[in-house]
Structures are given as structure tokens and as C-alpha cells.
CSV table of C-alpha atoms and ligand atoms in Angstrom, one decimal:
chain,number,residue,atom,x,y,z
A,1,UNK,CA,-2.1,11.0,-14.5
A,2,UNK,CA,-0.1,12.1,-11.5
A,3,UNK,CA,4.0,10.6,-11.2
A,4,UNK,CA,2.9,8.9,-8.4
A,5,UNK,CA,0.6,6.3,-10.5
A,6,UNK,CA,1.7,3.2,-12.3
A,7,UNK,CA,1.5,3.6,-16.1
A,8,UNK,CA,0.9,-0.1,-16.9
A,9,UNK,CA,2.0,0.5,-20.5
A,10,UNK,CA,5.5,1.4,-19.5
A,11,UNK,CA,7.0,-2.1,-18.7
A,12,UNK,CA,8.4,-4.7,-20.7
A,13,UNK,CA,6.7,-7.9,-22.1
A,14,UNK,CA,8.0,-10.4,-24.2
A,15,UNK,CA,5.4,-12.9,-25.4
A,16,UNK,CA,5.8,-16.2,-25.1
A,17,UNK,CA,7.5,-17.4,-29.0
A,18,UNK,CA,6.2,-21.0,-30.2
A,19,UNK,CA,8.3,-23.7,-29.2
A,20,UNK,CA,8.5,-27.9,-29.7
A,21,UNK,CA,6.4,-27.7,-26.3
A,22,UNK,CA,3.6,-26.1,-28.2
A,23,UNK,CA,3.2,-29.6,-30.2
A,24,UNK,CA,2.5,-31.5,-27.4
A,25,UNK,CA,-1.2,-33.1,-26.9
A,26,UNK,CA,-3.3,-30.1,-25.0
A,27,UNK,CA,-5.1,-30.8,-22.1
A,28,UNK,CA,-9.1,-30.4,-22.6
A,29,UNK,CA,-9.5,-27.8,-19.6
A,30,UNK,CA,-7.5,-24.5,-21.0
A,31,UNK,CA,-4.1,-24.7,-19.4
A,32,UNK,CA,-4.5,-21.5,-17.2
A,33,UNK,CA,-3.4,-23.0,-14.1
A,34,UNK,CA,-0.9,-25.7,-13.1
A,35,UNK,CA,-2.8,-28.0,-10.9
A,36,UNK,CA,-1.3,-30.8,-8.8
A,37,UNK,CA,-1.2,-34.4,-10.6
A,38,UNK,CA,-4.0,-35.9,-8.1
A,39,UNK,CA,-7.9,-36.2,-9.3
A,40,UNK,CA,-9.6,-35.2,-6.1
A,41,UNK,CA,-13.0,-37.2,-5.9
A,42,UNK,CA,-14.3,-36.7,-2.5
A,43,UNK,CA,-14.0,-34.3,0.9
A,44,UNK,CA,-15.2,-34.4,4.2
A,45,UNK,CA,-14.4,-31.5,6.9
A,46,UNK,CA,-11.1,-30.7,6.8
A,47,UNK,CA,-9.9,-33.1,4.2
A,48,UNK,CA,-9.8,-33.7,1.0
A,49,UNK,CA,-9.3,-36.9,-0.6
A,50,UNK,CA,-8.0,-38.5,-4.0
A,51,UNK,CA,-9.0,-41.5,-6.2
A,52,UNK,CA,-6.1,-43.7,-4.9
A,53,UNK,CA,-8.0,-42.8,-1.5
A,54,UNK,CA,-4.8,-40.7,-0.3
A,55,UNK,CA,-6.4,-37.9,2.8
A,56,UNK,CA,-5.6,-34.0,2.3
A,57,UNK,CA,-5.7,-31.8,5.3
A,58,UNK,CA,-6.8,-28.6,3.3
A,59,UNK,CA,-5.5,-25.5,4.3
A,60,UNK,CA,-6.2,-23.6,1.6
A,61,UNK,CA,-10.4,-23.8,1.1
A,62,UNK,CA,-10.1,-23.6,-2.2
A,63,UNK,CA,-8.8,-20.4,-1.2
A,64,UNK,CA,-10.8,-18.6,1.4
A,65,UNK,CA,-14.0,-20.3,0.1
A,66,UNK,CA,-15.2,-23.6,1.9
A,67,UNK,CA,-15.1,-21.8,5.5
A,68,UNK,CA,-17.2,-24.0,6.4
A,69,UNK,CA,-15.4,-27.2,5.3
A,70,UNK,CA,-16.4,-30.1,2.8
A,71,UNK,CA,-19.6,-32.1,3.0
A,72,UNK,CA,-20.9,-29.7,5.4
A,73,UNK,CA,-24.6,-31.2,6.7
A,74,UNK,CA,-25.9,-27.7,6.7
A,75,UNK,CA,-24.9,-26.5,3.7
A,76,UNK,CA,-25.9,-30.0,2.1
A,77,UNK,CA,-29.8,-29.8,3.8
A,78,UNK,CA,-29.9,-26.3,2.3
A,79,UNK,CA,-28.7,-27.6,-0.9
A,80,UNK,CA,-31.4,-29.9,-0.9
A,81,UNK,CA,-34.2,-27.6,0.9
A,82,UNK,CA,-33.5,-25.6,-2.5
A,83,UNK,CA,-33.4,-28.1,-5.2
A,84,UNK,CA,-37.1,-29.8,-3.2
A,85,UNK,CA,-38.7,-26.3,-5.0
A,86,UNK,CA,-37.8,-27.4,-8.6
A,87,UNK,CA,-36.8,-24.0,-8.5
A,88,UNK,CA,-33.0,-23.8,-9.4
A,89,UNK,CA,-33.4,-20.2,-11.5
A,90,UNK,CA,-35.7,-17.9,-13.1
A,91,UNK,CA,-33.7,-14.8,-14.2
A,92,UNK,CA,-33.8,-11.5,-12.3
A,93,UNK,CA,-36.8,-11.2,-14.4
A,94,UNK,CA,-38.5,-12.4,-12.1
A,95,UNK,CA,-38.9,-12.0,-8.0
A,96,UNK,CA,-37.7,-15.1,-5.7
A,97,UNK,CA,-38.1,-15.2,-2.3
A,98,UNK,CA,-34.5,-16.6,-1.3
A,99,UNK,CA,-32.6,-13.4,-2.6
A,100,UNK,CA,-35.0,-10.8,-1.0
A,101,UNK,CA,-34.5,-12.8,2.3
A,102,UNK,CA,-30.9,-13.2,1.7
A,103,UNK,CA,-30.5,-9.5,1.0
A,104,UNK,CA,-32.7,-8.3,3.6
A,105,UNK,CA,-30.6,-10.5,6.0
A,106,UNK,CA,-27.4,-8.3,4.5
A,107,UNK,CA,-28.9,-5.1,4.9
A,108,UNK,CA,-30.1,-5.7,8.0
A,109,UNK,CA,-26.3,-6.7,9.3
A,110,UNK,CA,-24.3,-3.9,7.6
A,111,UNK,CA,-24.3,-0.2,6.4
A,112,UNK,CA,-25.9,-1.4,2.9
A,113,UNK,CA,-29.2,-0.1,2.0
A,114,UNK,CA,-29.4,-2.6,-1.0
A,115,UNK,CA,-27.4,-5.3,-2.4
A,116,UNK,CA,-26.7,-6.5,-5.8
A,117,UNK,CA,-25.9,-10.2,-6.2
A,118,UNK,CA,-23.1,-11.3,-8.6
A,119,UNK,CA,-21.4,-14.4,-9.6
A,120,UNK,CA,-17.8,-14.1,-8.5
A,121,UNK,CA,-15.6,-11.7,-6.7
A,122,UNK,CA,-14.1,-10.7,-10.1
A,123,UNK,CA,-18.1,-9.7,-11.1
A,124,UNK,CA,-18.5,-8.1,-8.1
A,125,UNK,CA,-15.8,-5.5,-8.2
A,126,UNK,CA,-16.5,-4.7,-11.8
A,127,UNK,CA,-20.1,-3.8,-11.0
A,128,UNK,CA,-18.7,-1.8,-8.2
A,129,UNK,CA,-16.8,-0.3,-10.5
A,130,UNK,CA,-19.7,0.7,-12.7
A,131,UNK,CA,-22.0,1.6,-10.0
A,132,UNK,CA,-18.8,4.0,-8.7
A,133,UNK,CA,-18.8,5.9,-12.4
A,134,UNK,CA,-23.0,6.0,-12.8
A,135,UNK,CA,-23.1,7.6,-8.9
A,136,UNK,CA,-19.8,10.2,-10.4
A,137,UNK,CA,-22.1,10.9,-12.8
A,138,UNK,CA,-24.9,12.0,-11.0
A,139,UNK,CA,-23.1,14.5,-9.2
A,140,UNK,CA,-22.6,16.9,-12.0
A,141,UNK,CA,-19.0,16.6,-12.2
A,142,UNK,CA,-18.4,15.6,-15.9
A,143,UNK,CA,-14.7,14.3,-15.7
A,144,UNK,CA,-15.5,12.2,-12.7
A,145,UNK,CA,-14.8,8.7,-13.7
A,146,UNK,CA,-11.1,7.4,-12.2
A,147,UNK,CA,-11.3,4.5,-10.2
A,148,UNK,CA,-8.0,4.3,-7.8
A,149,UNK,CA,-6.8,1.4,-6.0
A,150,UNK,CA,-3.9,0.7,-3.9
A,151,UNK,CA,-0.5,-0.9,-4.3
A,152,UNK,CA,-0.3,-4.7,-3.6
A,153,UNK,CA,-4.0,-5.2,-4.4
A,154,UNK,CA,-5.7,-7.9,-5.9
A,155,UNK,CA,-9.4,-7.1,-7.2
A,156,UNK,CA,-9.6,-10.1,-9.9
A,157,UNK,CA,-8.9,-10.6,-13.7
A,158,UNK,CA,-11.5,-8.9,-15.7
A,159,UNK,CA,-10.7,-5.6,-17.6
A,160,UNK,CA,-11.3,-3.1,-15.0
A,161,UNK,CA,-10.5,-5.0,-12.1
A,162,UNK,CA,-7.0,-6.0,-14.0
A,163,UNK,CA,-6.3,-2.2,-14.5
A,164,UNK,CA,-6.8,-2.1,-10.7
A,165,UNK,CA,-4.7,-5.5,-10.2
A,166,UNK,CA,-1.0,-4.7,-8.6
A,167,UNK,CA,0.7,-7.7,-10.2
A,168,UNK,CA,2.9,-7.5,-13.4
A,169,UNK,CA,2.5,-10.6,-14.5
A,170,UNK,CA,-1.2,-11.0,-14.6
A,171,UNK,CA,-1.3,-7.4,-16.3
A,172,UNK,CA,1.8,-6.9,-18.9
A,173,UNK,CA,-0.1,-10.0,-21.7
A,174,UNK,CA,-3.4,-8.3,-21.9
A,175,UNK,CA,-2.2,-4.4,-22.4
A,176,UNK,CA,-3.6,-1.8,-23.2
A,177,UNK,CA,-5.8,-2.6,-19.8
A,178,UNK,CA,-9.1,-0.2,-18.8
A,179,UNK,CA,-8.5,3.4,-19.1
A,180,UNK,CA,-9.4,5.2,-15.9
A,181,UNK,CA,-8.2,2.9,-13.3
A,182,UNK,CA,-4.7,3.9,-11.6
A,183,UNK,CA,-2.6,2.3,-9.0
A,184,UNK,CA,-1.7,5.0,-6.0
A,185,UNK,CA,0.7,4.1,-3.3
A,186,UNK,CA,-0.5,2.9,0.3
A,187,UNK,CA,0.3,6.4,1.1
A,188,UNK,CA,-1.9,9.0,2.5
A,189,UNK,CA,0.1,11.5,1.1
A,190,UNK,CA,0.0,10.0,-2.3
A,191,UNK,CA,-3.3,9.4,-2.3
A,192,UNK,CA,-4.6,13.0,-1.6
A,193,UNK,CA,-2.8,14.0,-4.7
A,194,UNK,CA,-4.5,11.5,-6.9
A,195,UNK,CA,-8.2,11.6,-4.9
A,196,UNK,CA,-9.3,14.8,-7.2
A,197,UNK,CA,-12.8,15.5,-6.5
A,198,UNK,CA,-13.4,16.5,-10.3
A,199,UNK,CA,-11.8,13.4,-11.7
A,200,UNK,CA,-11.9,10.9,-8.9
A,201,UNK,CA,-15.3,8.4,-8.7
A,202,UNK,CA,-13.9,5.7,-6.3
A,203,UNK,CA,-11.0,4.0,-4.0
A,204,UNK,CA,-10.8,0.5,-4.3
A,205,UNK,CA,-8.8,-1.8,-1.4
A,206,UNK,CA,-8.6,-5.1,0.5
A,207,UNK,CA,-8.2,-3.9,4.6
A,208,UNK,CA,-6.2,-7.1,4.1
A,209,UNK,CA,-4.6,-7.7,1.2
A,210,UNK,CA,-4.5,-11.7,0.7
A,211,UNK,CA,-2.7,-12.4,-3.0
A,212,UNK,CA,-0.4,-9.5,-2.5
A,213,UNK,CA,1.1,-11.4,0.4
A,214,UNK,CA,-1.1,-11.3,3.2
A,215,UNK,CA,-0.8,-7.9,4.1
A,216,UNK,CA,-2.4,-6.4,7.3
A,217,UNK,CA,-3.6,-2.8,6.2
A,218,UNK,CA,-2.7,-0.4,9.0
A,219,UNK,CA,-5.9,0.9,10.6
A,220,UNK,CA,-5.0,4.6,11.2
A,221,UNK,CA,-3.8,4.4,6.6
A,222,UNK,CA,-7.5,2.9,6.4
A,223,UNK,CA,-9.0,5.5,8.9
A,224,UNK,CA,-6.9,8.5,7.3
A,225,UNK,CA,-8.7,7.2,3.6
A,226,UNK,CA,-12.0,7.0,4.7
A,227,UNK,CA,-11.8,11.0,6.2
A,228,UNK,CA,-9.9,11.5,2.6
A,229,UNK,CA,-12.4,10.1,0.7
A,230,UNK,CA,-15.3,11.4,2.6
A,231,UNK,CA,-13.6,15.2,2.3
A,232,UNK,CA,-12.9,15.0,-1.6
A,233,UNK,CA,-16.6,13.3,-2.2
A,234,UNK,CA,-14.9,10.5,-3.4
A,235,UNK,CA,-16.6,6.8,-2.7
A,236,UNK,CA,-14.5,4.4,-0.8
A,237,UNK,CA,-14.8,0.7,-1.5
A,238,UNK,CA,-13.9,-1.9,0.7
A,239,UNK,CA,-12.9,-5.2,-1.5
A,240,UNK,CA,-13.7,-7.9,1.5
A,241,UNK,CA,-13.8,-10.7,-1.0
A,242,UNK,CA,-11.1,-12.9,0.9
A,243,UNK,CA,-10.8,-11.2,4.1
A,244,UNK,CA,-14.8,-10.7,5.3
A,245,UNK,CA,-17.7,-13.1,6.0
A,246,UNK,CA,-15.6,-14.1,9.5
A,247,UNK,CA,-12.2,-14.7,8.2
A,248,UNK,CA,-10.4,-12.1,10.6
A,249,UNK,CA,-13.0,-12.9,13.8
A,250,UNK,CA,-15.9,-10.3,12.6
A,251,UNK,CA,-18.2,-10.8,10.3
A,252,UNK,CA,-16.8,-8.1,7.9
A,253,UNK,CA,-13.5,-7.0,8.1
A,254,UNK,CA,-14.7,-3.6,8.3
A,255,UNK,CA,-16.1,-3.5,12.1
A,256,UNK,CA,-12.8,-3.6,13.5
A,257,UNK,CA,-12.3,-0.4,11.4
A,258,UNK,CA,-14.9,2.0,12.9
A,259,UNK,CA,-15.5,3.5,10.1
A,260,UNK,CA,-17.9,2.0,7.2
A,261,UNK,CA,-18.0,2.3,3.1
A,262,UNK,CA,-19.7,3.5,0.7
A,263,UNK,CA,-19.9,0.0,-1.1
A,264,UNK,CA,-18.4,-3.5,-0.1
A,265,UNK,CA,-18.1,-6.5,-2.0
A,266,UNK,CA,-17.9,-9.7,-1.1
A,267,UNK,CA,-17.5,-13.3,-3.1
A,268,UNK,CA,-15.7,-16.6,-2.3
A,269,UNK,CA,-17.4,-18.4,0.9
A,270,UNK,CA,-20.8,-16.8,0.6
A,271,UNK,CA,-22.5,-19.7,-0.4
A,272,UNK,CA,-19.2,-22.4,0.8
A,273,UNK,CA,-18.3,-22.9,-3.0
A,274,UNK,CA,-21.0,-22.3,-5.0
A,275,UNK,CA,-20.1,-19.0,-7.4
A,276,UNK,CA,-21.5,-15.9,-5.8
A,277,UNK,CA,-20.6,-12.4,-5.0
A,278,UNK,CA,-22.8,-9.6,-4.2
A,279,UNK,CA,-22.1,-5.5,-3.6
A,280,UNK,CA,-23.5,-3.9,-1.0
A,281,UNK,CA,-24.1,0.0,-1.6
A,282,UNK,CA,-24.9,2.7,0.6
A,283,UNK,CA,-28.2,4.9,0.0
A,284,UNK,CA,-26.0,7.2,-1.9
A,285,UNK,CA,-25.4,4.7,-4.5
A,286,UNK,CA,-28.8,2.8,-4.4
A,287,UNK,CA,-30.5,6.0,-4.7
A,288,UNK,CA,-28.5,6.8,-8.6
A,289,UNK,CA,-28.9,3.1,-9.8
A,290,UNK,CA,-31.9,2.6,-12.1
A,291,UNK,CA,-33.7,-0.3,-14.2
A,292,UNK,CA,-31.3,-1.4,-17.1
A,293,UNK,CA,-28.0,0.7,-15.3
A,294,UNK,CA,-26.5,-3.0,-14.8
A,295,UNK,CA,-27.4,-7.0,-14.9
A,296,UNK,CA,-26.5,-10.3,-15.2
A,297,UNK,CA,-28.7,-13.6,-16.2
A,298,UNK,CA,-27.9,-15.8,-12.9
A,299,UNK,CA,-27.1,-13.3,-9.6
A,300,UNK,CA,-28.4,-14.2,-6.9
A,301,UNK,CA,-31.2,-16.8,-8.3
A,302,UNK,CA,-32.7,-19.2,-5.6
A,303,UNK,CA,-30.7,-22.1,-4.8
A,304,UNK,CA,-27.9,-20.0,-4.7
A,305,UNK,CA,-29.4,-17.6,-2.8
A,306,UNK,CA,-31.1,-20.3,-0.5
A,307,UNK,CA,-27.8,-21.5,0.5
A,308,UNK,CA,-26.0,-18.7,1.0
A,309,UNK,CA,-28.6,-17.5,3.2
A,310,UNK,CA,-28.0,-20.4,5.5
A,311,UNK,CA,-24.4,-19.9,5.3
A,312,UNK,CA,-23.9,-16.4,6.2
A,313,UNK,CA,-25.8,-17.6,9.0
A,314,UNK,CA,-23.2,-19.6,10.0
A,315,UNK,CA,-20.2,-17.0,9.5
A,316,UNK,CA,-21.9,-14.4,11.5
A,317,UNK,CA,-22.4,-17.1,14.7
A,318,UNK,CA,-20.5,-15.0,17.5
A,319,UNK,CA,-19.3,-18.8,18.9
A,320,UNK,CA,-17.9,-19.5,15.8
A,321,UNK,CA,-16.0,-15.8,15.2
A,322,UNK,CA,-14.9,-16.1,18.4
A,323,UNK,CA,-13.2,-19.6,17.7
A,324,UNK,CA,-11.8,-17.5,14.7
A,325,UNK,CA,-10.2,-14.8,17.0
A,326,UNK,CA,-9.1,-17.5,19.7
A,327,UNK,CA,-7.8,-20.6,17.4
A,328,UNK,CA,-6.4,-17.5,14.7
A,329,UNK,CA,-4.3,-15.9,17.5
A,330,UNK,CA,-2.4,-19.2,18.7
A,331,UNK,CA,-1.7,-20.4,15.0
A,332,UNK,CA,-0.4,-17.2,14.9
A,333,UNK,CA,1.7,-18.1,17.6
A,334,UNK,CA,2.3,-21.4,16.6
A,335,UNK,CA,4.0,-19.8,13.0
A,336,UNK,CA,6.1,-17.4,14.6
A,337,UNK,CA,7.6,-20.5,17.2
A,338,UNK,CA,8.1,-22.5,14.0
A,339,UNK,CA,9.8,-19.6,11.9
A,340,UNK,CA,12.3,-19.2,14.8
A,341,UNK,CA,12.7,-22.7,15.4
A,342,UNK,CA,13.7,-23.6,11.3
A,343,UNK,CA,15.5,-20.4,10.9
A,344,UNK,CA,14.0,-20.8,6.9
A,345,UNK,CA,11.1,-18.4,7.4
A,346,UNK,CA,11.6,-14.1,7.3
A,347,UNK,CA,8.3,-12.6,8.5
A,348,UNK,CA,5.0,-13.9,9.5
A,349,UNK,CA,2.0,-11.5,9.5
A,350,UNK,CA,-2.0,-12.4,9.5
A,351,UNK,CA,-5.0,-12.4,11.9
A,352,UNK,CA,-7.7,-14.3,12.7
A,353,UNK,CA,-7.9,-17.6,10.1
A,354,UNK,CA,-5.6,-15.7,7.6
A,355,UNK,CA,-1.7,-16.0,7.6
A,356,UNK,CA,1.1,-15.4,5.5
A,357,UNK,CA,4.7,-16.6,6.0
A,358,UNK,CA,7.8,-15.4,4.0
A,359,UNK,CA,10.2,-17.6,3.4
A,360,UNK,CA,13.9,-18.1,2.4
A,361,UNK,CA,13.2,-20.7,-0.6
A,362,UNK,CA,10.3,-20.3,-3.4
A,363,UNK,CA,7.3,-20.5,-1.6
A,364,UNK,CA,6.3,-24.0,-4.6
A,365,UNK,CA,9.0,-25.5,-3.2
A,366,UNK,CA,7.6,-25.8,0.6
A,367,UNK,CA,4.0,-26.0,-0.9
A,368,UNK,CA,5.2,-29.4,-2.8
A,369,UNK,CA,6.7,-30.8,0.2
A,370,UNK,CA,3.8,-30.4,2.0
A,371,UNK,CA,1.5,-31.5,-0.3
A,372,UNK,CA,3.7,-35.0,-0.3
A,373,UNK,CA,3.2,-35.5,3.0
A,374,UNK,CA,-0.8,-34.6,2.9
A,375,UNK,CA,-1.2,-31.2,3.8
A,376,UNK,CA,-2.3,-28.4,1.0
A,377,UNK,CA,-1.1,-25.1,0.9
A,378,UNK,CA,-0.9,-22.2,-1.5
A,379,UNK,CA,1.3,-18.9,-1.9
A,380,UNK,CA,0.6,-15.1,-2.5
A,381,UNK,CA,3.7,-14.4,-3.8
A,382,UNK,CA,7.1,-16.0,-4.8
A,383,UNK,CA,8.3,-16.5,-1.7
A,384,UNK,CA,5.0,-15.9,0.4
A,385,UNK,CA,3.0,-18.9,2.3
A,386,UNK,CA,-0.9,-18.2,2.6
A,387,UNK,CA,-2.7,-20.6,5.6
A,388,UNK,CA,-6.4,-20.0,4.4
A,389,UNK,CA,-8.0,-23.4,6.5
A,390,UNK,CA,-11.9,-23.7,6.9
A,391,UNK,CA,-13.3,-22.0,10.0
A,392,UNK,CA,-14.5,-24.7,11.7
A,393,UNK,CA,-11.1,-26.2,11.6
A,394,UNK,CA,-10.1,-27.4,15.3
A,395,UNK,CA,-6.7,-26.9,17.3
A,396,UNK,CA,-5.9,-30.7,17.2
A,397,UNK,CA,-6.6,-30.6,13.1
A,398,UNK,CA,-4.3,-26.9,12.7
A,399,UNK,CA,-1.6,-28.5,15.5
A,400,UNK,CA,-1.3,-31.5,12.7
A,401,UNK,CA,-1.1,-29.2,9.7
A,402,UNK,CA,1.8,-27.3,11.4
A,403,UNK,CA,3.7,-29.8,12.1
A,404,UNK,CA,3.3,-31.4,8.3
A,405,UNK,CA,4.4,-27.3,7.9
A,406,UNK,CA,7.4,-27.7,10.0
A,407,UNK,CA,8.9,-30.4,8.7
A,408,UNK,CA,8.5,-29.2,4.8
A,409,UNK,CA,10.1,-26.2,6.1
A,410,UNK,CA,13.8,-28.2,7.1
A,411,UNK,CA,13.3,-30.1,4.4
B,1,PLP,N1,-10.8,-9.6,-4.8
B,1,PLP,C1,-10.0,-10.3,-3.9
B,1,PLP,C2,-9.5,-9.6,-2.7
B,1,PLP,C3,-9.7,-11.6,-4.2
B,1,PLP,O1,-8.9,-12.3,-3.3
B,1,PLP,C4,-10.1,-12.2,-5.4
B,1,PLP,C5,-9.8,-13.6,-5.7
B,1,PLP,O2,-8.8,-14.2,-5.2
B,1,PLP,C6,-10.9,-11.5,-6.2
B,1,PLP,C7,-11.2,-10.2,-5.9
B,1,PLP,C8,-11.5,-12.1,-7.5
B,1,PLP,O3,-12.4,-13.0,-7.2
B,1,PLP,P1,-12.9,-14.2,-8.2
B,1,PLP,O4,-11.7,-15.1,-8.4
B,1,PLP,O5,-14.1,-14.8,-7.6
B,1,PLP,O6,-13.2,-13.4,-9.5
């Protein structure tokens, strides 16, 4: 391990020590997250709405996942088209015709020669991960393994893609994490030290990096890593889990690159909130994987597959990416006026339907007022404001958001 990578063994942790709290009745769903106090029953476009019948405009799609809104007809007659077969799953025993189509659509619309269907983003990466170290095997090298990702990622929660998570708190608990995987700088420099064709499988990173605060990776860094990675025979993989399928105004994120991946993965709105991911792999890859190399029971099984089909459909529309790019760039616009009008906000970056907006005060504390006066918002970061609204959302539904968002902000 080079100086320049983050030993995640090094830093302090103090575990949490029993307390009177720990007496206290438990709720029955593990108490992982802090949700808000409301039991949300129903939505409907842009809104969501609670049992005391109080409306939620939802900027946060359950976080870059219902781009298509709530209670979306389409989604709902595709739901249906499926469940009319009687055939919800079968295994990947077993051949279905939704996930060849849905597959053959994807191949058909990126650099992918074949595409492995998941159940979440976390899933996803992990297999990517795998698939990374069977292709590092296959080319002789017998120390190739290391997986690399890049500071201020976010790649999920499961061993390997914790080791290959940049955020102290979600990593220090669950030490020692996966061996191979090391953090490198967003440096070029940095990077060509650690990308050691005899040790080196894969790069993992977001082009934008949403929990890590929304962070707009420059294209000449993600340029300069694909010739890097291309000259030390090192895969690169593009994690487009929050920012693809049409949130930045392409379909991927990638095609405003010009340059593609060896693998991409992709989770969260595929199939507008049912749990999917998928990979897609290059020949290079597809050509090393072989019967038994990786699984899992439900990937990609019919009705999933069935509706996401008809939703990437949707997200690849050019009217509807092009109401991404157009409404994206005026809320843009329409956060920076804000920031300087409230003087309470440092920075705003984003593009297309994904912002982020430091501010002065702990980000919960905005996100709270907001959420009293009906608008829902989430962070990535302490002090960091993420806008993630469906899609389809309209100027007149954004203009009302922001100015729920304005006023929270003087507060
Ligand atoms: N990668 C990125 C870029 C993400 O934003 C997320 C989730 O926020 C993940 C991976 C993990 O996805 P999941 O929560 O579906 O496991």
C-alpha cells in the first residue's frame, strides 16, 4: 500500500457504551435510520402524502429513484402487464423473455456486450467487483486483485463496496473492512502511482459523486483516468447508480464523457422503485465470466424486468432529457439567486436534475424546516443540501419547492 492510500484501520472509534437509552421499548424495524415522525400512505406525481392527509412536494425520490414520480400510469400498466402472466419469478434457472428484452435493449444503447441484473446498487458494485478480480485473473498476472476507488465516493454498504466507501462514519464500526480495496486521491498523479498493472484489477468512481456532496467530476480528471487505466491494463468502472438513467440530461452520465468503461453499474430508478441494479460489461469481461463465476436467486426475474424495460424507455426519451438539461440548468440558476439573496448558503454545484447546496447551518436543520412547511429534502453531507426531484417534475412544481427552500433557508 502506497502513502497516498487511506489505511482504514488507522483511525479512531469509540463504540457506542450501553446507556438508560438502551432500555427503552425498540422499534420493530431495526433502528438503522432516523425517519421523519409521519406514516406516508399514498403519492401521486410529485407529492407525497401522509395519513392525516398532509401533501409533500418530494424532492428527494426516495433518493434519485422514483424519476418518474409516484403513481406513474405507465409504470402502473407495466406493473400490471407483468403480474397478468402469473409469472412474478422463476430463478435464473430458468430463461424469461422480459430480462433478454430488457438486456438486449441495454446492450443495444451502450458499450455493454452483456449485462448482469442485480438487486440493488450496493449488489451491483460488489459483482463488479468480483467480475473486476475473475477478468485480473485471466490475464496471467497473479497479484492482480486491488480494487481502487476515489476520494469522496460512495459505492454502498456491503464489505467490498464499504472498503471502497469515503466516509468515516459508515466504515470505522465494521473494521477490519475487505482487503484489497484502497482509497486514492482525485489525483491523476496519485492515481498513476497506485494503478500498478501487476497488482491493480479495477477503478471504481461516480463521474458525479452524489453522497459525497454532489460533486461534479472534472472531465479532463475523468478523461486523464480512462487513458491511465487503458495504458496500465487496468479496468475502469463507472459507478452511474445515482447519476445515470437521465439524471444529468443523457441517458448515462458517461456520453458527455467521450470516452466509455469497461463496466458500468446502475441501480436506483431502473425500475422507478422496485429493487434492481444491473452491470454492464464490455466483451473483455463477458468473454472471462463463466457458469457458476457469480449469481443471485431474484436478478432480473420478469416483473421486475418487465417494468424496468418500460421505464428505461422512458429515461432515454430525448423530450424528456432535454427537459432535464433545460428545467436542470434554471434550477441551477434559481439556487445560486437564492444563495445570494439569503447570504446562508457557501457554494452550489450540480447539473441537470442533481444539485447540491452548502450551507452555513447543519444541513437537518434546513431539511426540518422544510419538511414543516411540505417540501422534502435530504443532505450528502453535514452541511450539504442534495435537490434529487423526479424528472418529470415541471417548472411551476420546482418554482414552489424553491421558494418552500428559500424561506427554510432565513429561517
Ligand atoms: N453507488 C452510488 C453512487 C449510490 O448513490 C448508492 C446509494 O446511494 C449506492 C452505490 C448503493 O446503492 P444501494 O443503496 O441500492 O445499495
Amino acid at each position: 500500500m502506497t502513502s497516498t492510500m487511506l489505511s482504514p484501520e488507522s483511525a479512531p472509534f469509540t463504540p457506542a457504551v450501553a446507556s438508560k437509552a438502551d432500555a427503552a421499548p425498540l422499534p420493530a424495524i431495526l433502528g438503522t435510520y432516523k425517519r421523519q415522525a409521519p406514516l406516508f400512505v399514498r403519492g401521486d406525481g410529485v407529492y407525497m402524502y401522509d395519513d392525516a392527509g398532509t401533501r409533500y412536494l418530494d424532492f428527494v425520490a426516495g433518493i434519485a429513484v422514483t424519476s418518474l414520480g409516484h403513481n406513474d400510469a405507465g409504470v402502473n400498466g407495466a406493473i400490471q402487464e407483468a403480474l397478468s402472466t402469473g409469472l412474478i419469478h422463476t430463478s435464473n434457472l430458468y430463461r424469461t423473455a422480459p430480462g433478454e428484452a430488457l438486456a438486449q435493449w441495454l446492450v443495444e444503447r451502450s458499450f455493454a456486450s452483456s449485462v448482469f441484473f442485480a438487486n440493488s446498487g450496493a449488489e451491483a458494485n460488489e459483482g463488479a467487483f468480483k467480475f473486476a478480480r475473475r477478468w485480473a485473473k485471466s490475464t496471467g498476472a497473479p497479484a492482480k486483485h486491488e480494487i481502487i476507488a476515489v476520494r469522496g465516493g460512495f459505492h454502498g454498504r456491503m464489505p467490498g463496496t464499504l472498503a471502497a466507501t469515503d466516509r468515516p462514519n459508515y466504515r470505522l464500526p465494521f473494521r477490519p473492512l475487505m482487503g484489497g480495496v484502497s482509497i486514492v486521491e482525485r489525483d491523476l498523479t496519485e492515481l498513476s502511482v497506485a494503478l500498478d498493472p501487476e497488482t491493480a484489477a479495477a477503478v471504481i468512481v461516480e463521474p458525479i459523486q452524489g453522497e459525497g456532496g454532489v460533486r461534479v467530476l472534472d472531465p479532463a480528471f475523468l478523461q486523464g483516468l480512462r487513458t491511465l487505466t487503458q495504458e496500465r491494463n487496468v479496468l475502469l468502472i463507472l459507478d452511474e447508480i445515482q447519476c445515470g438513467l437521465g439524471r444529468t440530461g443523457t441517458f448515462f452520465a458517461y456520453e458527455q464523457l467521450g470516452f466509455e468503461p469497461d463496466m458500468l453499474t446502475m441501480a436506483k430508478p431502473i425500475a422507478n422503485g422496485l429493487p434492481m441494479g444491473a452491470i454492464l460489461v464490455n466483451e473483455t469481461v463477458a468473454r472471462v465470466m463463466q457458469p457458476g463465476d457469480h449469481g443471485t436467486t431474484f436478478g432480473g426475474g420478469p416483473l421486475l424486468a418487465h417494468v424496468a424495460h418500460h421505464v428505461v424507455q422512458r429515461l432515454s426519451d430525448p423530450a424528456l432529457l432535454q427537459h432535464v438539461k433545460e428545467t436542470g440548468a434554471w434550477f441551477g440558476e434559481q439556487l445560486q439567486a437564492i444563495g445570494q439573496r439569503t447570504g446562508a448558503v457557501r457554494a452550489v454545484r450540480g447539473t441537470g436534475l442533481m444539485w447540491g447546496m452548502d450551507v452555513h447551518e447543519p444541513a437537518s436543520a434546513v431539511i426540518a424546516r422544510a419538511f414543516a412547511q411540505g417540501l422534502l429534502l435530504v443532505s450528502a453531507g453535514e452541511h450539504t443540501l442534495r435537490f434529487l426531484p423526479p424528472l418529470v417534475i415541471t417548472r411551476e412544481e420546482l418554482a414552489s419547492g424553491l421558494a418552500i427552500l428559500e424561506s427554510a433557508l432565513k429561517a
